PDB file of C-alpha atoms and ligand atoms in Angstrom:
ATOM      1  CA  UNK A   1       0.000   0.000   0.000  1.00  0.00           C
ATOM      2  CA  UNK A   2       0.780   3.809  -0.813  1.00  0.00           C
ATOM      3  CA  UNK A   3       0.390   5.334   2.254  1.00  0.00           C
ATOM      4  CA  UNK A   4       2.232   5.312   4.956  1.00  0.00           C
ATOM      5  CA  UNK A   5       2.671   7.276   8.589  1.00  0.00           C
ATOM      6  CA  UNK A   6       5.384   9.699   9.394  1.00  0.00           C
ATOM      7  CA  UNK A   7       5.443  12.257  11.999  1.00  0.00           C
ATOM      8  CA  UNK A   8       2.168  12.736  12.552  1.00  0.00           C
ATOM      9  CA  UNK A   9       0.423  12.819   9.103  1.00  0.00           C
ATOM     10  CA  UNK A  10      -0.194   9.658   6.564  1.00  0.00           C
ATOM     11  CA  UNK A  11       0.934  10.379   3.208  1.00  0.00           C
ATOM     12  CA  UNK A  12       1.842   9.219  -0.022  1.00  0.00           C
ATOM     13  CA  UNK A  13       5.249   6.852   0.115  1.00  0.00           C
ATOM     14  CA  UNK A  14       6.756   8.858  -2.738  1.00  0.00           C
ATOM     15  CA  UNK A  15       6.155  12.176  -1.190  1.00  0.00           C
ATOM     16  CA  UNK A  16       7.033  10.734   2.312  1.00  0.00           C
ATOM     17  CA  UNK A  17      10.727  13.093   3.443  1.00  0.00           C
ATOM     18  CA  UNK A  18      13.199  12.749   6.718  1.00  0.00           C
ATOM     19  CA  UNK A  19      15.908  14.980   7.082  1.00  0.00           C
ATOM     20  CA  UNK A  20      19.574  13.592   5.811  1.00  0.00           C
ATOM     21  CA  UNK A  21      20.626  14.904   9.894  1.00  0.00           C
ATOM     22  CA  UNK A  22      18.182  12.193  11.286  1.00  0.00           C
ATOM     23  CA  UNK A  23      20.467  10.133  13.709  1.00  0.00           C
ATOM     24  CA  UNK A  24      18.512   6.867  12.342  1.00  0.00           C
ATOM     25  CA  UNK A  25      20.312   7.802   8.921  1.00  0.00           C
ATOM     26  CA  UNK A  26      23.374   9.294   9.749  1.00  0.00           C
ATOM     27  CA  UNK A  27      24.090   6.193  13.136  1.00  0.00           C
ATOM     28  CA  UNK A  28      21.580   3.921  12.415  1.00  0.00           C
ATOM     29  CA  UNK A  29      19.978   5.262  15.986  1.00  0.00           C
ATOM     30  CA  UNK A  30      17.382   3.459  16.343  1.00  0.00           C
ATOM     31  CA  UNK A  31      14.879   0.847  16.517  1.00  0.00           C
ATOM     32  CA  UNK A  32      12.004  -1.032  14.908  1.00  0.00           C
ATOM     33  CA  UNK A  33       9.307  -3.867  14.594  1.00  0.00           C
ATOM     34  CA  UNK A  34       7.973  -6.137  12.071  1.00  0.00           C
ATOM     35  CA  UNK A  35       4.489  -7.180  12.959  1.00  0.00           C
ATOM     36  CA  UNK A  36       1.966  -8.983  10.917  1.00  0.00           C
ATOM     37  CA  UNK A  37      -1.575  -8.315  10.250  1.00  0.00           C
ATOM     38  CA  UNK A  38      -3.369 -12.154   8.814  1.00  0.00           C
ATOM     39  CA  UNK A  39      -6.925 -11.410   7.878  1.00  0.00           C
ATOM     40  CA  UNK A  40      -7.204  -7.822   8.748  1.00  0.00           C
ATOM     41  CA  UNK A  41      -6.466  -8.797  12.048  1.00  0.00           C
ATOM     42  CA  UNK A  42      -2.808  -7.218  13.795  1.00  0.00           C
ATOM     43  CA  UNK A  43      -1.314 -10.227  15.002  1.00  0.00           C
ATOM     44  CA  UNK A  44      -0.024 -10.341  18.565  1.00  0.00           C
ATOM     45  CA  UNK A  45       0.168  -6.682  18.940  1.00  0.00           C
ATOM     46  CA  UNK A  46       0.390  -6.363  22.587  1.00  0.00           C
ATOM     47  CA  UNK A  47       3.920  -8.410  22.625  1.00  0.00           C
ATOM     48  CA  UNK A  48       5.789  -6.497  19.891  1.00  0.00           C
ATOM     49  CA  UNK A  49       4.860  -3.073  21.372  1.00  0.00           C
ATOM     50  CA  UNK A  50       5.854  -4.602  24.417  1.00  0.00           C
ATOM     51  CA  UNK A  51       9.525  -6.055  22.758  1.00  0.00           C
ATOM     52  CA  UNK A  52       9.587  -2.137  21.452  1.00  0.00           C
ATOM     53  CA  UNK A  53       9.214  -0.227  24.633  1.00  0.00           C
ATOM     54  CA  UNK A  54      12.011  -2.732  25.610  1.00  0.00           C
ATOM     55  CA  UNK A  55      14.225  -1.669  22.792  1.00  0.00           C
ATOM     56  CA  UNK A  56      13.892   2.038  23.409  1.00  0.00           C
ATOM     57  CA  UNK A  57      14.464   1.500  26.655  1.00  0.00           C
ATOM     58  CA  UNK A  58      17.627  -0.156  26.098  1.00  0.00           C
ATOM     59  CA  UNK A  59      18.590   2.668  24.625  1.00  0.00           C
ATOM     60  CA  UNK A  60      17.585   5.213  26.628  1.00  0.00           C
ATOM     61  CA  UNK A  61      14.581   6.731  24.348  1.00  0.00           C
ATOM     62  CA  UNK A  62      11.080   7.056  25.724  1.00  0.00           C
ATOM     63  CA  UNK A  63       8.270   4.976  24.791  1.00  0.00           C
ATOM     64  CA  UNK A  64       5.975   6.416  21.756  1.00  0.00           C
ATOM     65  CA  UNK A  65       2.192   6.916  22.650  1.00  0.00           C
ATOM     66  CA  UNK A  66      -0.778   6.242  20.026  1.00  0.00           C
ATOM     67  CA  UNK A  67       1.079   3.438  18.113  1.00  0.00           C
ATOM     68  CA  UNK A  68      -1.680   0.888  18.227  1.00  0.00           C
ATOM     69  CA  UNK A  69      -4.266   3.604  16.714  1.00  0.00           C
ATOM     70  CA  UNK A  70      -1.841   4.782  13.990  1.00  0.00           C
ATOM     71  CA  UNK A  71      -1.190   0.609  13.004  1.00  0.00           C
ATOM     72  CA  UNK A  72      -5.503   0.726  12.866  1.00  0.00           C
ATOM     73  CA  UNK A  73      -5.960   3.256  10.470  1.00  0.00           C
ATOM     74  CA  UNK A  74      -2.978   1.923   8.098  1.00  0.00           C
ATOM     75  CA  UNK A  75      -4.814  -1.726   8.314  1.00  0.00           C
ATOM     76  CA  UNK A  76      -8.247   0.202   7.206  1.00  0.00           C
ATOM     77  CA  UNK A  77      -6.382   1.740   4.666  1.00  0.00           C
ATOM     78  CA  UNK A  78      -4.730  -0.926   2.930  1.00  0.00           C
ATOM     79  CA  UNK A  79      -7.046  -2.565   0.673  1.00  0.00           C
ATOM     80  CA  UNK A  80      -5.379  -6.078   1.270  1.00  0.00           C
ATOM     81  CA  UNK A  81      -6.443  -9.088   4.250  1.00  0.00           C
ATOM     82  CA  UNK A  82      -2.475  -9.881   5.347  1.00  0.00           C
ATOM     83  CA  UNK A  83       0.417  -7.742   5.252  1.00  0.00           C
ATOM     84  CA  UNK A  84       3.231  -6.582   7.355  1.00  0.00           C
ATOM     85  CA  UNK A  85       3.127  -3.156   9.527  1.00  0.00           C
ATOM     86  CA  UNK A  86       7.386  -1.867   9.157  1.00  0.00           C
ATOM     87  CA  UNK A  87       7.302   0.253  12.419  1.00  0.00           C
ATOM     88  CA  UNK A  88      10.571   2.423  12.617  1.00  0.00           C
ATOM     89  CA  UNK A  89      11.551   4.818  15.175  1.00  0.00           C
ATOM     90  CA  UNK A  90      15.024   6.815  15.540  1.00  0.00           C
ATOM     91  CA  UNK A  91      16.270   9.328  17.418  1.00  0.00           C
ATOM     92  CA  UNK A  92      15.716  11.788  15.079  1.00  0.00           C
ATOM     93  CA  UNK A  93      17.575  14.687  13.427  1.00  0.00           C
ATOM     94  CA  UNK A  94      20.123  16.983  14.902  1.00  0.00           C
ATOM     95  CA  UNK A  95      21.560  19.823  14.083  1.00  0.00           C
ATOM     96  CA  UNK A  96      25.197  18.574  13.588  1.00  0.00           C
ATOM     97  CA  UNK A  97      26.068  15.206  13.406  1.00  0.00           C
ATOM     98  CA  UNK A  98      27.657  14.386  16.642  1.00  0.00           C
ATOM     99  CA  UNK A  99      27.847  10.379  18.156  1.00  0.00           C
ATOM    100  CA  UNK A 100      26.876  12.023  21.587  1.00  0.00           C
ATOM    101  CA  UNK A 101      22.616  12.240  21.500  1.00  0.00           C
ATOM    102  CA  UNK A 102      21.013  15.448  22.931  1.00  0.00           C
ATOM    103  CA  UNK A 103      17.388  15.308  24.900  1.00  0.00           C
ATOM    104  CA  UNK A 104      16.324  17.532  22.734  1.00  0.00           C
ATOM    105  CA  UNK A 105      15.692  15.985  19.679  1.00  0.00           C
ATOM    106  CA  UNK A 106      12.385  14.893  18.438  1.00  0.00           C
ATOM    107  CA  UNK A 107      11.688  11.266  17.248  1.00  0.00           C
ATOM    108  CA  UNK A 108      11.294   9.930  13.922  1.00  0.00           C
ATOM    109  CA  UNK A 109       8.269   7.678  13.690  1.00  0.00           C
ATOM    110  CA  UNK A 110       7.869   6.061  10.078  1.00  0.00           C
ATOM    111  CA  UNK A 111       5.001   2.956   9.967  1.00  0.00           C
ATOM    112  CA  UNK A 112       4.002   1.258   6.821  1.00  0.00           C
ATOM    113  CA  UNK A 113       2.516  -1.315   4.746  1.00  0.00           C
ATOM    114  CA  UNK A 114       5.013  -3.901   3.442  1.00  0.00           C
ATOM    115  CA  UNK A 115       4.314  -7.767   1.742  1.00  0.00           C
ATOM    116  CA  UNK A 116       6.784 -10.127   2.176  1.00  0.00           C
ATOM    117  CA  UNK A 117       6.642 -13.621   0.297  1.00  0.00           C
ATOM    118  CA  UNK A 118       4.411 -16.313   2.658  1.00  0.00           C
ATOM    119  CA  UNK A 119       6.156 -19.962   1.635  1.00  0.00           C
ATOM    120  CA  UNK A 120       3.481 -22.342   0.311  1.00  0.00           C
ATOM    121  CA  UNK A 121       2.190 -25.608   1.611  1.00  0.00           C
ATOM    122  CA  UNK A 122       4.532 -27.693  -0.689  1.00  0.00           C
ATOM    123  CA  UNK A 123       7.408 -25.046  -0.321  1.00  0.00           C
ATOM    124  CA  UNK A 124       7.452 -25.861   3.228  1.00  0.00           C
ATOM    125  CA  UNK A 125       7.265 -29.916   2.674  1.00  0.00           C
ATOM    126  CA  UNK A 126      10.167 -29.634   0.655  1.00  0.00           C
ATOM    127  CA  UNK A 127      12.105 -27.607   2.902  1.00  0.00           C
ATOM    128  CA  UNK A 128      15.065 -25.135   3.020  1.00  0.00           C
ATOM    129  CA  UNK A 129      18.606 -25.099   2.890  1.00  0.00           C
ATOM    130  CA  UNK A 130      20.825 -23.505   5.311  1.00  0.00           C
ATOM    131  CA  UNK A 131      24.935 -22.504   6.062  1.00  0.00           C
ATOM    132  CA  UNK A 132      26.299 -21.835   9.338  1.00  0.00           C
ATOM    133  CA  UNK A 133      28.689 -19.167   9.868  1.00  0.00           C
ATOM    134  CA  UNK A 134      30.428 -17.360  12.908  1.00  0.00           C
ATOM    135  CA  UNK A 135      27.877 -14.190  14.440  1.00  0.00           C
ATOM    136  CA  UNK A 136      30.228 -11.379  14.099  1.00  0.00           C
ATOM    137  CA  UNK A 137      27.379  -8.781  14.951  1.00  0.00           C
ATOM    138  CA  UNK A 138      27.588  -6.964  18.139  1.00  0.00           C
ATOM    139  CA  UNK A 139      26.764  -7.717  21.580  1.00  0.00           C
ATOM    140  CA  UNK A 140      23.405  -5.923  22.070  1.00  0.00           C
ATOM    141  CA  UNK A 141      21.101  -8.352  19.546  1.00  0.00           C
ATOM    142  CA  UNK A 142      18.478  -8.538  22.143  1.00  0.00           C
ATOM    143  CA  UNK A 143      17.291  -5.076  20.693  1.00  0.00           C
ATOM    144  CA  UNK A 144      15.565  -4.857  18.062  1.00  0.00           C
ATOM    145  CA  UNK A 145      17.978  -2.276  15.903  1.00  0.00           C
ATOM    146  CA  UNK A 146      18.009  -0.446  12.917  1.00  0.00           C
ATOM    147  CA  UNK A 147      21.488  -1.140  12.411  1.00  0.00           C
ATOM    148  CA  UNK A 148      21.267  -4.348  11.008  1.00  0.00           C
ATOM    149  CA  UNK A 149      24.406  -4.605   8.388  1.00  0.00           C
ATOM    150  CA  UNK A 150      25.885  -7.672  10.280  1.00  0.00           C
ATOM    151  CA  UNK A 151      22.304  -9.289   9.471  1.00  0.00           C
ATOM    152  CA  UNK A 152      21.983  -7.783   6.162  1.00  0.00           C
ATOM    153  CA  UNK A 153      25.527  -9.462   5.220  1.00  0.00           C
ATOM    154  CA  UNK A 154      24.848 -12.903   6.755  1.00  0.00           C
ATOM    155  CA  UNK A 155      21.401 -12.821   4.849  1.00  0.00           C
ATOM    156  CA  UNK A 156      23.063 -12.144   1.754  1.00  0.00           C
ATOM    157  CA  UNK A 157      25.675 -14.568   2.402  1.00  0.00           C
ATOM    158  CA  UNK A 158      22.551 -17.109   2.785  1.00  0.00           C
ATOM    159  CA  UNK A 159      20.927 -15.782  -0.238  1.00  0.00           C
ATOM    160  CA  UNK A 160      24.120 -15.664  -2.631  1.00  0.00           C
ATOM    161  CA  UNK A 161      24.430 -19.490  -1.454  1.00  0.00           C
ATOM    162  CA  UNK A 162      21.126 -20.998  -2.546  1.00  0.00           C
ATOM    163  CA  UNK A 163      20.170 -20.898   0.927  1.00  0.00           C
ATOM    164  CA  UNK A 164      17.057 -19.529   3.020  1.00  0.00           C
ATOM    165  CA  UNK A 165      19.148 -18.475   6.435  1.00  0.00           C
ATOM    166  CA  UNK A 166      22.086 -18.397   8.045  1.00  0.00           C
ATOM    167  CA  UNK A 167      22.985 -20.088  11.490  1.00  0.00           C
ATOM    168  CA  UNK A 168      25.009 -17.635  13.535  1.00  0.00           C
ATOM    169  CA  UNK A 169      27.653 -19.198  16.219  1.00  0.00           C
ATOM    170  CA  UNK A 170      29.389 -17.190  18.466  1.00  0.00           C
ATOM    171  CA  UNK A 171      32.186 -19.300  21.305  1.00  0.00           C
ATOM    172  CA  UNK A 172      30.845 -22.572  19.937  1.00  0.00           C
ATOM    173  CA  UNK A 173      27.549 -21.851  20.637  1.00  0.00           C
ATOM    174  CA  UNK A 174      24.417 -21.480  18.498  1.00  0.00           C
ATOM    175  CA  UNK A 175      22.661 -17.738  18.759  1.00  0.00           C
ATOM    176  CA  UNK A 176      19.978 -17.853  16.248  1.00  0.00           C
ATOM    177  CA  UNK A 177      19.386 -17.134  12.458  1.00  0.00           C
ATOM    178  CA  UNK A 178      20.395 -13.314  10.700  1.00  0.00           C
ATOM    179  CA  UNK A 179      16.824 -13.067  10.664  1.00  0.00           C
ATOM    180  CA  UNK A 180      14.905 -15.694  12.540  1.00  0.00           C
ATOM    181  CA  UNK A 181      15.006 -17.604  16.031  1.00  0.00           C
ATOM    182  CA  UNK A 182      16.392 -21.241  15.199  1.00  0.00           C
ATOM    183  CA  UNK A 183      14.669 -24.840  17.122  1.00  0.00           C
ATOM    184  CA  UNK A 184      16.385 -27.704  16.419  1.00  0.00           C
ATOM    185  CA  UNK A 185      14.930 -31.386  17.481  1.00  0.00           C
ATOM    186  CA  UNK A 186      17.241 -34.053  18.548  1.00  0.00           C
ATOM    187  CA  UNK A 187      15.878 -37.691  20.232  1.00  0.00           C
ATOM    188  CA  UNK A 188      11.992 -36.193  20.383  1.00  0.00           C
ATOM    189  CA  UNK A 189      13.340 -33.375  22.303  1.00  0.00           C
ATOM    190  CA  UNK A 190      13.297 -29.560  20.993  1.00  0.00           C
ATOM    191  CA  UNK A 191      15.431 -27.299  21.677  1.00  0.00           C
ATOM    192  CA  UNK A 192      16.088 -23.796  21.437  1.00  0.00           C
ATOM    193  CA  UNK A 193      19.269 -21.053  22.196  1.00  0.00           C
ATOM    194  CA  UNK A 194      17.860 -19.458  25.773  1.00  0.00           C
ATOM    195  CA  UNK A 195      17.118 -15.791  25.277  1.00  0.00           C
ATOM    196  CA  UNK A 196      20.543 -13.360  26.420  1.00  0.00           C
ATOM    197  CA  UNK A 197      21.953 -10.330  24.864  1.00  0.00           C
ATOM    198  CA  UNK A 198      23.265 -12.645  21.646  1.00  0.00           C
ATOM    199  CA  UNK A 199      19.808 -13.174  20.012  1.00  0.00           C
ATOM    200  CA  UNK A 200      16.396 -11.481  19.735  1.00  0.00           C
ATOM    201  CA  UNK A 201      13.321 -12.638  21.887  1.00  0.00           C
ATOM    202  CA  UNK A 202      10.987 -13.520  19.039  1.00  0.00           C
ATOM    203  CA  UNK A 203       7.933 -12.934  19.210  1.00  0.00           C
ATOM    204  CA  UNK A 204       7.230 -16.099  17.004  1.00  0.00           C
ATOM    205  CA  UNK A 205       9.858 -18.068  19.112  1.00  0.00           C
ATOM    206  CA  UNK A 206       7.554 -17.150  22.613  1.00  0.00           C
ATOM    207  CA  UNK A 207       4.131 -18.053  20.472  1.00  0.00           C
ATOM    208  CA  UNK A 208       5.977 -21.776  19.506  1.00  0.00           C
ATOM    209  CA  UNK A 209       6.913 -22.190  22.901  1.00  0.00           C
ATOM    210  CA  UNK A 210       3.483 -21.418  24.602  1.00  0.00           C
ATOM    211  CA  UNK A 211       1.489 -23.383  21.654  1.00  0.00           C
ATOM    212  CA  UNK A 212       4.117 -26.416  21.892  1.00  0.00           C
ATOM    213  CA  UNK A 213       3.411 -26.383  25.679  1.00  0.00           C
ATOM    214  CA  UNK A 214       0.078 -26.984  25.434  1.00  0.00           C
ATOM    215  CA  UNK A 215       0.230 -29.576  22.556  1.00  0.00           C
ATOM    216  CA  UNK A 216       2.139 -31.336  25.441  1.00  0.00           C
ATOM    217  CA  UNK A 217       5.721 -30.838  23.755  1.00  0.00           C
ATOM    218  CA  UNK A 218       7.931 -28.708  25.922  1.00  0.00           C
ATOM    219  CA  UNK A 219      10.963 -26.766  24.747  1.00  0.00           C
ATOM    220  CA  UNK A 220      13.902 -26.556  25.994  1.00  0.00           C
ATOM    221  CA  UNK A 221      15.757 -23.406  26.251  1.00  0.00           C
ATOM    222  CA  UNK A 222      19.495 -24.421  26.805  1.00  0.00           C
ATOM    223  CA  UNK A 223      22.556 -23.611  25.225  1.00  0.00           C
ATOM    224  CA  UNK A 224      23.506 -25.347  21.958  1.00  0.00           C
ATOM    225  CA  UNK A 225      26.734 -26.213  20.180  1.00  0.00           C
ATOM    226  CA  UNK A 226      27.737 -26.420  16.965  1.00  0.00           C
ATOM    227  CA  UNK A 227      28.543 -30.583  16.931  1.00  0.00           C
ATOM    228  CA  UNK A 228      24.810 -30.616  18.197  1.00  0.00           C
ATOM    229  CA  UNK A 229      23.481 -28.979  15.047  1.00  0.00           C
ATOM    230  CA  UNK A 230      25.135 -31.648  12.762  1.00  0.00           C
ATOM    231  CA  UNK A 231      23.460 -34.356  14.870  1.00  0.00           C
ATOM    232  CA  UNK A 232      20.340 -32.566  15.186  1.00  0.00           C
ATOM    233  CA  UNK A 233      16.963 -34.990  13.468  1.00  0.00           C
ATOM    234  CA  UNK A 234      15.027 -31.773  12.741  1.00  0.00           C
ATOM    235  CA  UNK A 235      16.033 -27.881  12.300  1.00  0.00           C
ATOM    236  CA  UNK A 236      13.345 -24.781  11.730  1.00  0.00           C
ATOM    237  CA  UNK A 237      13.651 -21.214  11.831  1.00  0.00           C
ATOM    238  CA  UNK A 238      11.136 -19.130  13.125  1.00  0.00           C
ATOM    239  CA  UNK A 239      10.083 -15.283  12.292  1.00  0.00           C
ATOM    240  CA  UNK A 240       6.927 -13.176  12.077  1.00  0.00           C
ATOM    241  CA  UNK A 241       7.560 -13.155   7.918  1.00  0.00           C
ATOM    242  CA  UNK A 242       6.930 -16.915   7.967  1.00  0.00           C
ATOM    243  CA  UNK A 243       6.266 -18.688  11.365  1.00  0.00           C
ATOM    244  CA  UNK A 244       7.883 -22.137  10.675  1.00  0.00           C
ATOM    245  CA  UNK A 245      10.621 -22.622   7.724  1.00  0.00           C
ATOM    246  CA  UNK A 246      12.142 -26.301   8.071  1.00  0.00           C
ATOM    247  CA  UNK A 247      15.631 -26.422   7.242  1.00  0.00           C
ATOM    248  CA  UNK A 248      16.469 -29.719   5.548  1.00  0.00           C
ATOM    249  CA  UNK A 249      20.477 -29.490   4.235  1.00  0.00           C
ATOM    250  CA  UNK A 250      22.691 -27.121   6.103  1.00  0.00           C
ATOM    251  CA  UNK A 251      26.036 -26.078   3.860  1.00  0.00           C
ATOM    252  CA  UNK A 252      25.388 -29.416   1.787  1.00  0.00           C
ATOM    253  CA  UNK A 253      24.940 -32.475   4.101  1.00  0.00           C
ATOM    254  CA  UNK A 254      21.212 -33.449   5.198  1.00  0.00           C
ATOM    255  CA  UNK A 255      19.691 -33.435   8.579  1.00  0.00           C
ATOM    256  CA  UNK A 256      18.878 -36.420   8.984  1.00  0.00           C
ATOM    257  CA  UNK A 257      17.527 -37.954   5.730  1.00  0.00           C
ATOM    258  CA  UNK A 258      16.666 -34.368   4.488  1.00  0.00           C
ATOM    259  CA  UNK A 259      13.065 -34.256   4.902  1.00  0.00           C
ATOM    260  CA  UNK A 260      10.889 -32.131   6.881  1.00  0.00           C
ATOM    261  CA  UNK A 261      10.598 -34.049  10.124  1.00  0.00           C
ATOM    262  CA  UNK A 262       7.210 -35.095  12.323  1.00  0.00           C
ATOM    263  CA  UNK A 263       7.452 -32.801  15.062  1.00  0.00           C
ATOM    264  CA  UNK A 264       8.524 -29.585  12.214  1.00  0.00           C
ATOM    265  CA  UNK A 265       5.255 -30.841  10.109  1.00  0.00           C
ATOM    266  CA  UNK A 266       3.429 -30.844  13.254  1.00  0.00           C
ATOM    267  CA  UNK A 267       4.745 -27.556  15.000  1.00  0.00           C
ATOM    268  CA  UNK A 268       4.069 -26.373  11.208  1.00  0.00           C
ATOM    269  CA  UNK A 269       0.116 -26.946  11.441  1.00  0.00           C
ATOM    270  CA  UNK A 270      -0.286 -26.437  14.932  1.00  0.00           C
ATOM    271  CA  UNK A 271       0.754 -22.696  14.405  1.00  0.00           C
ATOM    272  CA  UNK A 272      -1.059 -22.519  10.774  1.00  0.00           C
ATOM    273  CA  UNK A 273      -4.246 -23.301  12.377  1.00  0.00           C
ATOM    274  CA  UNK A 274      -3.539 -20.541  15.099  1.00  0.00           C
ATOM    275  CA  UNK A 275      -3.116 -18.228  12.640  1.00  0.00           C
ATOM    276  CA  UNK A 276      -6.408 -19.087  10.769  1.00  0.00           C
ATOM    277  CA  UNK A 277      -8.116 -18.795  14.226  1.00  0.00           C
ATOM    278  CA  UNK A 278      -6.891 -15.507  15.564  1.00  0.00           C
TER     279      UNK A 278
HETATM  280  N1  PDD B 301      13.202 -10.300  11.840  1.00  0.00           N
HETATM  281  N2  PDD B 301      16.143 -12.831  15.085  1.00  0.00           N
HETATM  282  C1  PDD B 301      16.422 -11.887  14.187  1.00  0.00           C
HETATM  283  C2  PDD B 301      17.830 -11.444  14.024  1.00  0.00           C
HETATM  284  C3  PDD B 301      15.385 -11.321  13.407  1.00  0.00           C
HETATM  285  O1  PDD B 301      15.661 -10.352  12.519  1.00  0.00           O
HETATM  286  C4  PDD B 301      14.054 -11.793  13.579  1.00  0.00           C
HETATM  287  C5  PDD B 301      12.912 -11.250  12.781  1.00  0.00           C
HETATM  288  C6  PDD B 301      13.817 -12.795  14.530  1.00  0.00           C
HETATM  289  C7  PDD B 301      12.433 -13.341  14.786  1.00  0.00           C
HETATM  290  O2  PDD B 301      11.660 -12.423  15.534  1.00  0.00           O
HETATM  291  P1  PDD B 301      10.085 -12.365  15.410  1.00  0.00           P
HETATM  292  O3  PDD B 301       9.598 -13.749  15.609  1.00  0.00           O
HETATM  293  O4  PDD B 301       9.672 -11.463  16.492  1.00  0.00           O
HETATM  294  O5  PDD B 301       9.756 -11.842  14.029  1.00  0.00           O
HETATM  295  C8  PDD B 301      14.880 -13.284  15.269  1.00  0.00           C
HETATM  296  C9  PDD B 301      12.165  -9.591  11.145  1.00  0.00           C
HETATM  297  C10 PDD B 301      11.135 -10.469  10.555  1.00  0.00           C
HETATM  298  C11 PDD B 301      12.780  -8.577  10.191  1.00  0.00           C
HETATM  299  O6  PDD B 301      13.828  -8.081  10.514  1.00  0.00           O
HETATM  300  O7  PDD B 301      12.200  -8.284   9.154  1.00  0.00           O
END
């Protein structure tokens, strides 16, 4: 869709102007959410304004007020059932650009429409390849921010390789995916990396959890290593773009026999059907 929010007034994309001083330009100062709206419906809003205030509290902005009634009117707006609200929030322009933040300055609050590809039915039986590589991004990746070029070159190093994500390790130890919380099943057990400063708290990973829970199939949160991801039965990302993406070959060898797994296929409908029922 066309229109989009910014500092108080919707407007047309194209027109749509920040100032080339805005700290979320010039430092990447900032933060943002990804949420997704299935059937006209915003889905689990109260948890990523929640992960949001979080974020700007981590570093040190103030909560923005009036978000939820902004993300209504874009959702009446946009002619389409399921879409993605891109909610973006810097620091905001300053006068000279200068690392060291004043109080003064006003936020930048940019929300729009955005569609990204849902995987099909028989996409997701057939499954995804993956590649591992070492997490070289900083030390704060429980906020959600802006300044995402150590996930936008371990994406691309994904995409250039045929494959849908990259596994990030960091001392050994498995963080998550450049763009998605990672489960892995080994022996009828599930685990994922417990949440720390080295990964993001998903907002899909807490929805598996819970839903997993009460299908009776508990997660484990515990640290992972590397030599357990080569002996894992069953690997699947997880994201608000698309809730359950199996991974079947990781830089060339199969998990397992290389086909979606049971609990994956079943993890897979149990949060499909969610969905559908929201
Ligand atoms: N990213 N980890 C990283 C590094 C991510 O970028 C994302 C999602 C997740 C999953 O979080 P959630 O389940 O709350 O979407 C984990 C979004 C989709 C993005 O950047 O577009």
């Amino acid at each position: 869709m066309d229109e989009i929010y910014l500092n108080g007034s919707f407007l047309a994309r194209s027109e749509a102007q920040i100032s080339i001083m805005d700290r979320g330009f010039l430092f990447g100062d900032g933060v943002y959410e990804l949420i997704p709206v299935f059937n006209k419906k915003v889905f689990l809003l109260e948890q990523h304004l929640q992960r949001l205030k979080n974020s700007l509290n981590l570093i040190q902005m103030d909560e923005v007020k009036g978000l939820d009634k902004i993300i209504n009117t874009l959702v009446n707006k946009n002619t389409k059932n399921t879409f993605f609200i891109y909610l973006h929030i810097t620091r905001g322009p300053q006068q000279y650009r200068n690392h060291i933040y004043s109080d003064e300055t006003e936020p930048t609050v940019l929300l729009m429409c955005e569609d990204y590809p849902q995987f099909s039915d028989d996409l997701i039986k057939k499954g995804f390849k993956g590649t591992v590589q070492d997490d070289f991004r900083w030390m704060k990746s429980n906020i959600k921010s802006i300044s995402l070029l150590g996930n936008v070159l371990l994406k691309n190093y994904a995409s250039t390789n045929g494959c849908y994500e990259t596994l990030l390790i960091r001392n050994k130890k498995l963080t998550e995916g450049s763009t998605s919380n990672v489960f892995l099943v080994k022996d009828g057990s599930i685990y994922t990396p417990k949440l720390s400063n080295e990964l993001l708290p998903g907002v899909t990973r807490d929805l598996l959890i819970r839903l997993l829970h009460k299908n009776n199939l508990k997660v484990l949160e515990s640290d992972i290593y590397e030599s357990d991801i080569a002996e894992a039965d069953e690997i699947w990302c997880s994201s608000s773009t698309n809730a359950v993406v199996p991974i079947v070959k990781l830089d060339g060898n199969m998990i397992k026999d290389g086909k979606v797994g049971p609990v994956t296929t079943e993890v897979y409908t149990i949060v499909q059907d969610f969905i559908m029922n929201f």
